[in-house]
Coordinates of C-alpha atoms in Angstrom, one line a residue:
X5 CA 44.6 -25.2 46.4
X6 CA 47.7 -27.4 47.9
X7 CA 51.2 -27.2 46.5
X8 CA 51.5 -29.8 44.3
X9 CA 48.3 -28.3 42.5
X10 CA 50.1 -24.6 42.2
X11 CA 53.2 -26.2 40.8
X12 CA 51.5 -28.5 38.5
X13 CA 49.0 -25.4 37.1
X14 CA 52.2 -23.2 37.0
X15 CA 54.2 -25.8 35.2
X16 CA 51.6 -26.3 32.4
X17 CA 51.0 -22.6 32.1
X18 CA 55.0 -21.9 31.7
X19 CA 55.1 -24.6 29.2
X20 CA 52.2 -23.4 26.7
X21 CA 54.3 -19.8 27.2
X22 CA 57.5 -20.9 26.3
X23 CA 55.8 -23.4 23.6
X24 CA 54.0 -20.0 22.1
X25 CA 57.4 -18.4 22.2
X26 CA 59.5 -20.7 20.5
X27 CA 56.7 -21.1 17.9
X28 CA 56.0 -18.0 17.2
X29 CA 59.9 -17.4 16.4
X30 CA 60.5 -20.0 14.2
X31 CA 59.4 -19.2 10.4
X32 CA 56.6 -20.6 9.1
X33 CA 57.5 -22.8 5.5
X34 CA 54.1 -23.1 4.4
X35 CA 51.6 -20.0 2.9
X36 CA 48.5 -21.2 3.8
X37 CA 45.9 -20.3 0.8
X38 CA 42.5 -21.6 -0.3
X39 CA 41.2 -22.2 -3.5
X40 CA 37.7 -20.5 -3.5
X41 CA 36.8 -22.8 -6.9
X42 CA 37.2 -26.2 -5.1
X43 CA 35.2 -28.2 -2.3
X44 CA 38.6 -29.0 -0.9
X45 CA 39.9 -26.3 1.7
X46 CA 43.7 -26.1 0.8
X47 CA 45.1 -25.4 -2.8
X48 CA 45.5 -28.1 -5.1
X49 CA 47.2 -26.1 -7.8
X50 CA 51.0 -24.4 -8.3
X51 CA 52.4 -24.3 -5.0
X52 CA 52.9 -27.4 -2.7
X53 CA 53.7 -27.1 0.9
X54 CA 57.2 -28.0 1.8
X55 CA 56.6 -29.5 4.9
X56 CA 53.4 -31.0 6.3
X57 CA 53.7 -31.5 10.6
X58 CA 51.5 -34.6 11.6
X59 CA 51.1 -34.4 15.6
X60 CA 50.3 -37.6 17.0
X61 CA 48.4 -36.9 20.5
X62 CA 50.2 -40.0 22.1
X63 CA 52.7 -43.1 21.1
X64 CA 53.3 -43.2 17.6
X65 CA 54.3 -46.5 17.0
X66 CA 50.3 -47.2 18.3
X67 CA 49.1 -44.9 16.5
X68 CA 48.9 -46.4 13.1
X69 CA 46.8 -44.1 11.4
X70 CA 48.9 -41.3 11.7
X71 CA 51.9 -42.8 10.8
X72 CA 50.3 -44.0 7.7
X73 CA 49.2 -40.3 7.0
X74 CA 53.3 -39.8 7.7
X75 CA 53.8 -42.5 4.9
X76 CA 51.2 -41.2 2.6
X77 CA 52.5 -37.7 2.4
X78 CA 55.9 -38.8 1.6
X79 CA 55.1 -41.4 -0.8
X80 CA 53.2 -38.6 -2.8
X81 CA 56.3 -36.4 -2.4
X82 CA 55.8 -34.2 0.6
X83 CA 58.2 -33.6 3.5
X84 CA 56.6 -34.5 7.4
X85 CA 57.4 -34.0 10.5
X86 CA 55.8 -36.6 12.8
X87 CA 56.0 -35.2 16.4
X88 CA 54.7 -37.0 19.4
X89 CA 55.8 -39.9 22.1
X90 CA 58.2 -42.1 20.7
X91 CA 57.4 -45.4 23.2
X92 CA 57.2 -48.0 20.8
X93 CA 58.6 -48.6 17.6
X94 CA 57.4 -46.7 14.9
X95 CA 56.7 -48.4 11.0
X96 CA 59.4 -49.0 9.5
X97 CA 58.6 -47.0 6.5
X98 CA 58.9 -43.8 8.6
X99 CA 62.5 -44.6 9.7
X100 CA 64.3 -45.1 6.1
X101 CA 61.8 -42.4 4.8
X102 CA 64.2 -39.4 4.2
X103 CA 61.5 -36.9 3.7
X104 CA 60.0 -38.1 7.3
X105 CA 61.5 -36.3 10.3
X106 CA 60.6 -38.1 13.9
X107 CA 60.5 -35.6 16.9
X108 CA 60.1 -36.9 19.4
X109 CA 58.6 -35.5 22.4
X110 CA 59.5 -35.5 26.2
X111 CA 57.3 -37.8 28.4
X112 CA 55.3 -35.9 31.2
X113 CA 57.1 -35.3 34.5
X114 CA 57.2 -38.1 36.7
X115 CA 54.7 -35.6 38.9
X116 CA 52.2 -35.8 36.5
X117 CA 52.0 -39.8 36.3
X118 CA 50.1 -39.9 39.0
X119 CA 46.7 -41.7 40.9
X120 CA 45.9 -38.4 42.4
X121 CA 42.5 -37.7 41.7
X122 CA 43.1 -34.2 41.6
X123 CA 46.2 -34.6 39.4
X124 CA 44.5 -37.0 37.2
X125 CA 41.2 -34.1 36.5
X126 CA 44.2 -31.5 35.6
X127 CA 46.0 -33.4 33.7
X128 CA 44.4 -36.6 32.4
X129 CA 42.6 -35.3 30.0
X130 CA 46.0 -34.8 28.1
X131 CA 46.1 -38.4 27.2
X132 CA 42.4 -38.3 25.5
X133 CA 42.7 -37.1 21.4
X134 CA 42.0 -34.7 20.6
X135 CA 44.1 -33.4 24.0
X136 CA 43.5 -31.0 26.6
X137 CA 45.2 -28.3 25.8
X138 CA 46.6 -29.8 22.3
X139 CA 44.3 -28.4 20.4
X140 CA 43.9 -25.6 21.4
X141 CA 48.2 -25.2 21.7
X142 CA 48.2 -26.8 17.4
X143 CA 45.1 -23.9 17.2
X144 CA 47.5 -20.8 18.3
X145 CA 50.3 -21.9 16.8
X146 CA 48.8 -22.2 13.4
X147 CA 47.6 -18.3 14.1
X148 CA 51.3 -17.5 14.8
X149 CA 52.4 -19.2 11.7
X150 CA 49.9 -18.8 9.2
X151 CA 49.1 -21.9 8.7
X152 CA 45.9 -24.3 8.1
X153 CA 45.1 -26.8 11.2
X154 CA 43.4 -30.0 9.8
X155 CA 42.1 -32.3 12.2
X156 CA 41.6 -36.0 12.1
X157 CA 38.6 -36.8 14.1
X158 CA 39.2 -40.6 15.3
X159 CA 36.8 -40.8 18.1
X160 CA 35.8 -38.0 21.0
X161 CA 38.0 -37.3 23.6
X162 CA 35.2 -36.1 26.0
X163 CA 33.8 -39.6 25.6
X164 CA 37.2 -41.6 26.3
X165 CA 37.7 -39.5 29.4
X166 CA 33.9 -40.1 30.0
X167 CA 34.8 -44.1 30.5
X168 CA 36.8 -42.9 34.1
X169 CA 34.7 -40.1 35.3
X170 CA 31.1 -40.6 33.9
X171 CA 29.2 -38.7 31.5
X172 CA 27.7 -36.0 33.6
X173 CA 31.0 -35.2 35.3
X174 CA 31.6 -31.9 35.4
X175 CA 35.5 -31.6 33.8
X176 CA 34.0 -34.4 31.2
X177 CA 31.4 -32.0 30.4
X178 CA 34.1 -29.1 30.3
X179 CA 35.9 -30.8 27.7
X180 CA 33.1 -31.6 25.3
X181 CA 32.7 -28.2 25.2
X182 CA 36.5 -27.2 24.5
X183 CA 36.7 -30.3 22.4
X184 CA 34.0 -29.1 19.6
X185 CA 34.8 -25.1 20.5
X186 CA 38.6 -25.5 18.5
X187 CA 37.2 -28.1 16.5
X188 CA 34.7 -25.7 14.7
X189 CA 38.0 -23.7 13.9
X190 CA 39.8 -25.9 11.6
X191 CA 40.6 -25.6 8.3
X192 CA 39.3 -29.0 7.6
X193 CA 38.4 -32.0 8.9
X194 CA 38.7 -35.8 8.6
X195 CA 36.9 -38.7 9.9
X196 CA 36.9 -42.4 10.1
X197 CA 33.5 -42.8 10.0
X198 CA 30.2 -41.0 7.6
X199 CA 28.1 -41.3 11.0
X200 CA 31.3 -39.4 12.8
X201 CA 31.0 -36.0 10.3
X202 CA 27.2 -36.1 10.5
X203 CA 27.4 -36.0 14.0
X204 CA 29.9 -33.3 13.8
X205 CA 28.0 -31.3 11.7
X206 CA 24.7 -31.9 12.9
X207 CA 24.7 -31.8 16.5
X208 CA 27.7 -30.0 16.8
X209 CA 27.9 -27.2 14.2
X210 CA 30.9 -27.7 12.5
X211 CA 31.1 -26.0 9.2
X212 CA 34.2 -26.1 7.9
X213 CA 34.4 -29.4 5.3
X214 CA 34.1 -32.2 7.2
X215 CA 35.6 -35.5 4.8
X216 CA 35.1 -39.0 5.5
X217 CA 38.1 -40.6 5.2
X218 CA 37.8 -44.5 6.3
X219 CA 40.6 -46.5 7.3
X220 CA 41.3 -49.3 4.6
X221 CA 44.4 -51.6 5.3
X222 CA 48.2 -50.4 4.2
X223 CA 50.0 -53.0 2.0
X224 CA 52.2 -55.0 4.6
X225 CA 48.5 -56.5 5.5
X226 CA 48.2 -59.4 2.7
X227 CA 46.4 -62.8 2.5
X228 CA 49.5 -65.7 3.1
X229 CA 49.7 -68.3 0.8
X230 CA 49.7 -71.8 2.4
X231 CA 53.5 -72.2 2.1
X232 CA 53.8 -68.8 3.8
X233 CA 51.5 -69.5 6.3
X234 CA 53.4 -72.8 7.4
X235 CA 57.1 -71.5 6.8
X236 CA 55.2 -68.2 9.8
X237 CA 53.5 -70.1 12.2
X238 CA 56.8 -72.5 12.4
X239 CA 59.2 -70.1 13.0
X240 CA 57.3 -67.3 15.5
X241 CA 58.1 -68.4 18.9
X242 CA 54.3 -67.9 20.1
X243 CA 53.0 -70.8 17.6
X244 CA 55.9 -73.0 16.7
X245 CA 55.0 -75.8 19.4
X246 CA 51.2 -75.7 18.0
X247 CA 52.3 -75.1 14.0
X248 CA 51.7 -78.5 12.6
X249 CA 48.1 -78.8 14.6
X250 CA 47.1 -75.4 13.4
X251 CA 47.8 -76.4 10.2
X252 CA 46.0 -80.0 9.8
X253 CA 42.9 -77.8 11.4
X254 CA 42.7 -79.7 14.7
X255 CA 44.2 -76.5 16.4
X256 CA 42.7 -73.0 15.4
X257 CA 44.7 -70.1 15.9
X258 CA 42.5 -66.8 16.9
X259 CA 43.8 -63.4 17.3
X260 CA 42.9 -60.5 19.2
X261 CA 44.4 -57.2 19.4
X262 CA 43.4 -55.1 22.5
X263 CA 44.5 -51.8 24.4
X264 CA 43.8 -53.5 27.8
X265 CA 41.6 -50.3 28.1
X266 CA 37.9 -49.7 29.7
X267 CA 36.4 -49.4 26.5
X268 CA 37.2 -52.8 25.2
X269 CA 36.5 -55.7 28.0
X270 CA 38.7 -58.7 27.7
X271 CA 36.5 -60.6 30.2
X272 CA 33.3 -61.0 27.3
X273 CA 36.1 -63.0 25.3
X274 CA 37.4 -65.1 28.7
X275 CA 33.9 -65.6 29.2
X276 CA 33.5 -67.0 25.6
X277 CA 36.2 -69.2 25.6
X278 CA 35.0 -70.8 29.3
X279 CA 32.1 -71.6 27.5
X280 CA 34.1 -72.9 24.5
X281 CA 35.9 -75.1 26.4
X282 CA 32.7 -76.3 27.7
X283 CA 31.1 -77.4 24.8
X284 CA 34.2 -79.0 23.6
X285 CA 34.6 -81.4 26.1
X286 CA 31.4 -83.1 24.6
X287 CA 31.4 -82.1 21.3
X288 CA 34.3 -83.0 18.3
X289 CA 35.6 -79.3 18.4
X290 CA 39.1 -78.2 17.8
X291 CA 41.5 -76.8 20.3
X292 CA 41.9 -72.6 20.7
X293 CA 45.3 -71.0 20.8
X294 CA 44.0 -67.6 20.9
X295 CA 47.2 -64.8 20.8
X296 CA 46.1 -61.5 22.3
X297 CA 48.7 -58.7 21.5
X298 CA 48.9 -55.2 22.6
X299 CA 49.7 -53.0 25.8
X300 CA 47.4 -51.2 28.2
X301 CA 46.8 -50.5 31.7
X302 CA 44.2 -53.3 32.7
X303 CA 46.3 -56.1 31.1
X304 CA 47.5 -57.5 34.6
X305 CA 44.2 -57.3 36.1
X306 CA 43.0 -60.1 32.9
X307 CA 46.0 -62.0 33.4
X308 CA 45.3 -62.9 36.9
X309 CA 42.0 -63.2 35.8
X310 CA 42.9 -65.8 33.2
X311 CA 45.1 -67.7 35.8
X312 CA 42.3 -68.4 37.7
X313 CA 40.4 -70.0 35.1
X314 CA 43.2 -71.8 33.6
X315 CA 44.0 -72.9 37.3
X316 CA 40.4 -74.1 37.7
X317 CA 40.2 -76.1 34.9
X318 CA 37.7 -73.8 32.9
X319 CA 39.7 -73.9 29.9
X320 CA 40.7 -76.8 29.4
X321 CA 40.3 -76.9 25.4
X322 CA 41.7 -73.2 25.1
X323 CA 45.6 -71.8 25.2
X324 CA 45.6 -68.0 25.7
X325 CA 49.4 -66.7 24.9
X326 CA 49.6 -62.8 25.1
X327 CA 52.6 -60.6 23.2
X328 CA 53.5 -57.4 21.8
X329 CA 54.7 -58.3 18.1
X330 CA 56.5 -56.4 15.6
X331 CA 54.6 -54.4 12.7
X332 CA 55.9 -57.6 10.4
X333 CA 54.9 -60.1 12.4
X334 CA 51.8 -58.5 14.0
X335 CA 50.7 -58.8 10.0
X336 CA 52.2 -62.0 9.2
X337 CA 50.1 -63.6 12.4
X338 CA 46.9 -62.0 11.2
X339 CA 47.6 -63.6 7.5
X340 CA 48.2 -66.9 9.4
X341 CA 45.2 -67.1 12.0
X342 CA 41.5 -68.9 11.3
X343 CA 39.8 -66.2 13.0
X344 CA 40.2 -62.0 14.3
X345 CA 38.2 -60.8 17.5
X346 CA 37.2 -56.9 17.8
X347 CA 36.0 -56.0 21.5
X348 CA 36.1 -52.3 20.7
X349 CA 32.9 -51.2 21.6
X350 CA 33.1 -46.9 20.5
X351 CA 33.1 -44.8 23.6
X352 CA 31.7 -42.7 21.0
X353 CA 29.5 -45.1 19.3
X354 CA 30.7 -43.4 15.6
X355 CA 34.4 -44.3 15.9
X356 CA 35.6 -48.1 14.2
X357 CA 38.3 -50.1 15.5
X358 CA 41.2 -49.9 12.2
X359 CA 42.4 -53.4 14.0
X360 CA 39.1 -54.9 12.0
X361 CA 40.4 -53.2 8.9
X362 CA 43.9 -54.3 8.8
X363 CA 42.1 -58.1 9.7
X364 CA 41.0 -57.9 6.3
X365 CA 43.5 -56.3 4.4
X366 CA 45.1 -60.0 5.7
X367 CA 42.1 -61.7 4.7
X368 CA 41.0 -62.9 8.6
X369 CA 37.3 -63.0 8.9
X370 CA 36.3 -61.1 12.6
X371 CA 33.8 -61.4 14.9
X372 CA 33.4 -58.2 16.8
X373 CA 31.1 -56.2 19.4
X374 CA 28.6 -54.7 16.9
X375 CA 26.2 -53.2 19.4
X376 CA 26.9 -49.0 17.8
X377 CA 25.9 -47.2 15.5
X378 CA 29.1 -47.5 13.1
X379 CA 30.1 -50.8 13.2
X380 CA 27.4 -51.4 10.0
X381 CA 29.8 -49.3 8.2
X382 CA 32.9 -51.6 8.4
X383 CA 31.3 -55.3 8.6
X384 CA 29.0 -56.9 6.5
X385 CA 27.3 -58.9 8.7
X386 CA 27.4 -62.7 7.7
X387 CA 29.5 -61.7 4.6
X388 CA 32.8 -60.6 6.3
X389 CA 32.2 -61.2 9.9
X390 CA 29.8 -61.6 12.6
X391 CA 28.8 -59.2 15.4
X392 CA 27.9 -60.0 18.6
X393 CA 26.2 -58.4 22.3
X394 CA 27.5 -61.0 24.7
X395 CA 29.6 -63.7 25.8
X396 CA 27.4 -65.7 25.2
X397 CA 26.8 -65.1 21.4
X398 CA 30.6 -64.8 21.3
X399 CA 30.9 -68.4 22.1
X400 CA 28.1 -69.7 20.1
X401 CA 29.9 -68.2 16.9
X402 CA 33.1 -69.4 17.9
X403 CA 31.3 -72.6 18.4
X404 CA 29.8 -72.7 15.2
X405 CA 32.8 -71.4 13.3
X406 CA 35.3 -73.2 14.3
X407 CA 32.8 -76.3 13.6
X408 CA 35.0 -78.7 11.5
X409 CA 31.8 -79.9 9.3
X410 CA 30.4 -75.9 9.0
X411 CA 31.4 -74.0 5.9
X412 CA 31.0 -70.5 7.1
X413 CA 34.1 -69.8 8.4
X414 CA 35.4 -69.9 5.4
X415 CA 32.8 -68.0 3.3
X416 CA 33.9 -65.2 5.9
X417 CA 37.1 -65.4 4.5
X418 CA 36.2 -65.2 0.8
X419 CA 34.5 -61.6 2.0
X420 CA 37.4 -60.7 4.1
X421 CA 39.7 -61.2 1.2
X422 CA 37.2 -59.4 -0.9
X423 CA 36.9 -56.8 1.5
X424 CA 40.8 -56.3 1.6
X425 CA 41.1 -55.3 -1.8
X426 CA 41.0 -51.5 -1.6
X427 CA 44.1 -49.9 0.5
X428 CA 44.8 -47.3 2.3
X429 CA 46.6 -45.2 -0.6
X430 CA 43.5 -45.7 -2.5
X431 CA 41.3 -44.0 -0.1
X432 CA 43.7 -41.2 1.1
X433 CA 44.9 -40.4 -2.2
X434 CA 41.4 -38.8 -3.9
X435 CA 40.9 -37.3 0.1
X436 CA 43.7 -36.2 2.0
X437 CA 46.1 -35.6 -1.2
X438 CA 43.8 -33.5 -2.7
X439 CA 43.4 -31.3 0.5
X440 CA 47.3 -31.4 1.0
X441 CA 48.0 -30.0 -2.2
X442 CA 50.2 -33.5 -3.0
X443 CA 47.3 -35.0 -5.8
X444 CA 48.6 -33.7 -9.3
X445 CA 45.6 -32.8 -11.3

């Protein structure tokens, strides 16, 4: 074992120590109790907890789910702590919250950001929700304080990690073990998908109460009125050159939102558009100004990828502009665009991409990567959106969608708007206020 491999191990290990320690002297401000005469783990009845911590195993300001969680439990009258990386700007709703406190927590040491392969097996798995040792740190310190862990299951971390080191590898394997070990000791549990908690309770023995609890979009998501739409797509920057063509239709404006990650591959919607471009130099289609936002660590590696083809004259009929957007005008941009793009494709196969959702809270029909198990559960297929396996049946729908004599496009919308109607306060409330003791009865 080198040096950099005893100081790293004996870094982490003095950490989790003084972590414990700290912990374990501060008072716990919440009695943790159950209510034996209800299917929901945490008491619903006198007592409320006066403070709820939400720990957010990366970013939060890209990590909307939590931070709507944050927002939920003070709307309904509970205090939060939201602790985790503070890289990006969170909602806005957190910051003039008054019953939200932000902690922010210390990046890793430079040592630990790091191409090392043998840094990156200690130490990358720390980057995978739920983390390596996260859990099992939030598991002992709810021992020390008496307090109930919930967990919110959003995919597997065993199978993200599993995208950079394979399936049978021997540290991925480690952590599916520790992952559903501590998982089988929570209080509760939610998750974002019904296939998700069968597959935690079926195949992996969990028996505390395992709830469903599906993402639905928050209320800054909204349909734009034609007026709004214009008045948007004039003043962002990205679309102000292209506004009036997007507008008469001879321009359509598609979004994507991507993590520039493994398990979402940008090159099946380059691909798509090549062969957009193709068909539209024969046929009377529309121009594509296609706005990809979001951050990630393969972005630069599709940008150079896209500068070849735009340098080749492959897209010729397509603009691609990329950006990182405010929560206000990340939502105003869905409400304005003719068309939404998933290329999540569930390292997991029971996790759902919640960029689909908040695409129809805005009323933006998507075509997405369909081919697991969950997607059935958030698009109905030829209703709300389309899924697809390739490039090639990407393009074909684009093709067909963006048609100016096909209707389709927008009966997809009249479903996505449809689809939209039920928010995200209306699914947590009934589930996760009810098992935080913030639902009055």
């Amino acid at each position: 074992m080198d040096t950099s491999t005893v100081v790293a191990l004996g870094t982490l290990l003095g950490s989790l120590i003084f972590v414990a320690f700290l912990t374990y002297m501060r008072p716990s401000r919440f009695e943790a109790r159950l209510d034996r005469r209800s299917e929901f783990p945490v008491s619903i009845s006198k007592r409320r907890p006066e403070s709820i911590q939400v720990l957010v195993l990366g970013d939060i300001g890209r990590s909307p789910r939590m931070q709507y969680h944050a927002i939920s439990i003070a709307k309904a009258g509970g205090n939060v702590e939201l602790i985790g990386y503070l890289e990006s700007e969170p909602h806005p709703d957190l910051l003039s919250s008054p019953s939200v406190t932000i902690i922010s927590l210390p990046p890793p040491p430079q040592f630990l950001q790091t191409t090392n392969k043998l840094l990156f097996l200690l130490f990358g798995p720390l980057k995978n929700p739920p983390a390596i040792p996260t859990l099992a740190v939030a598991q002992f310190v709810c021992l020390l304080r008496n307090t109930h862990l919930l967990i919110d299951w959003h995919n597997f971390g065993w199978s993200i990690l599993a995208l950079k080191l394979g399936e049978r590898h021997l540290l991925v394997r480690i952590a599916k073990k520790y992952e559903f070990f501590f998982g089988r000791r929570a209080t509760a549990n939610f998750t974002v998908t019904d296939a998700m908690a069968r597959v935690l309770k079926e195949d992996h023995n969990l028996r505390s109460p395992i709830l469903p609890l599906h993402d639905r979009p928050p209320s800054q998501f909204q349909p734009l009125t034609p007026a709004q739409r214009g008045t948007f797509l004039h003043q962002l920057p990205l679309t102000a050159s292209k506004a009036s063509e997007i507008i008469q239709g001879s321009t359509r404006l598609l979004v994507s939102s991507t993590s520039w990650t493994p398990d979402e591959d940008f090159s099946l919607l380059l691909d798509a558009l090549v062969r957009y471009s193709e068909a539209a130099s024969s046929a009377s289609l529309p121009r594509i100004l296609a706005v990809i936002t979001g951050k990630g660590p393969q972005k630069k590696y599709y940008l150079s990828r896209l500068a070849e083809l735009v340098a080749a004259g492959r897209l010729a009929h397509v603009s691609v502009l990329t950006a990182w957007l405010s929560n206000a005008d990340y939502a105003a941009l869905l409400g304005a665009a003719d068309l939404g793009v998933s290329l999540h494709m569930s390292s997991s196969g029971v996790d759902l991409p919640m960029k689909v959702v908040d695409m129809f809270g805005a009323g933006l029909p998507v075509v997405g990567w369909s081919q697991f198990e969950a997607w059935k559960e958030l698009v109905k297929e030829g209703e709300n959106g389309i899924g697809f396996a390739s490039a090639e049946e990407l393009g074909d729908s684009l093709i067909e969608l963006f048609d100016r004599q096909s209707r389709r496009l927008q009966i997809l919308r009249e479903g996505a708007v449809r689809e939209g109607i039920r928010r995200w306060d209306d699914e947590w409330r009934p589930v996760a206020g009810r098992v935080l003791g913030l639902l009055d009865q």
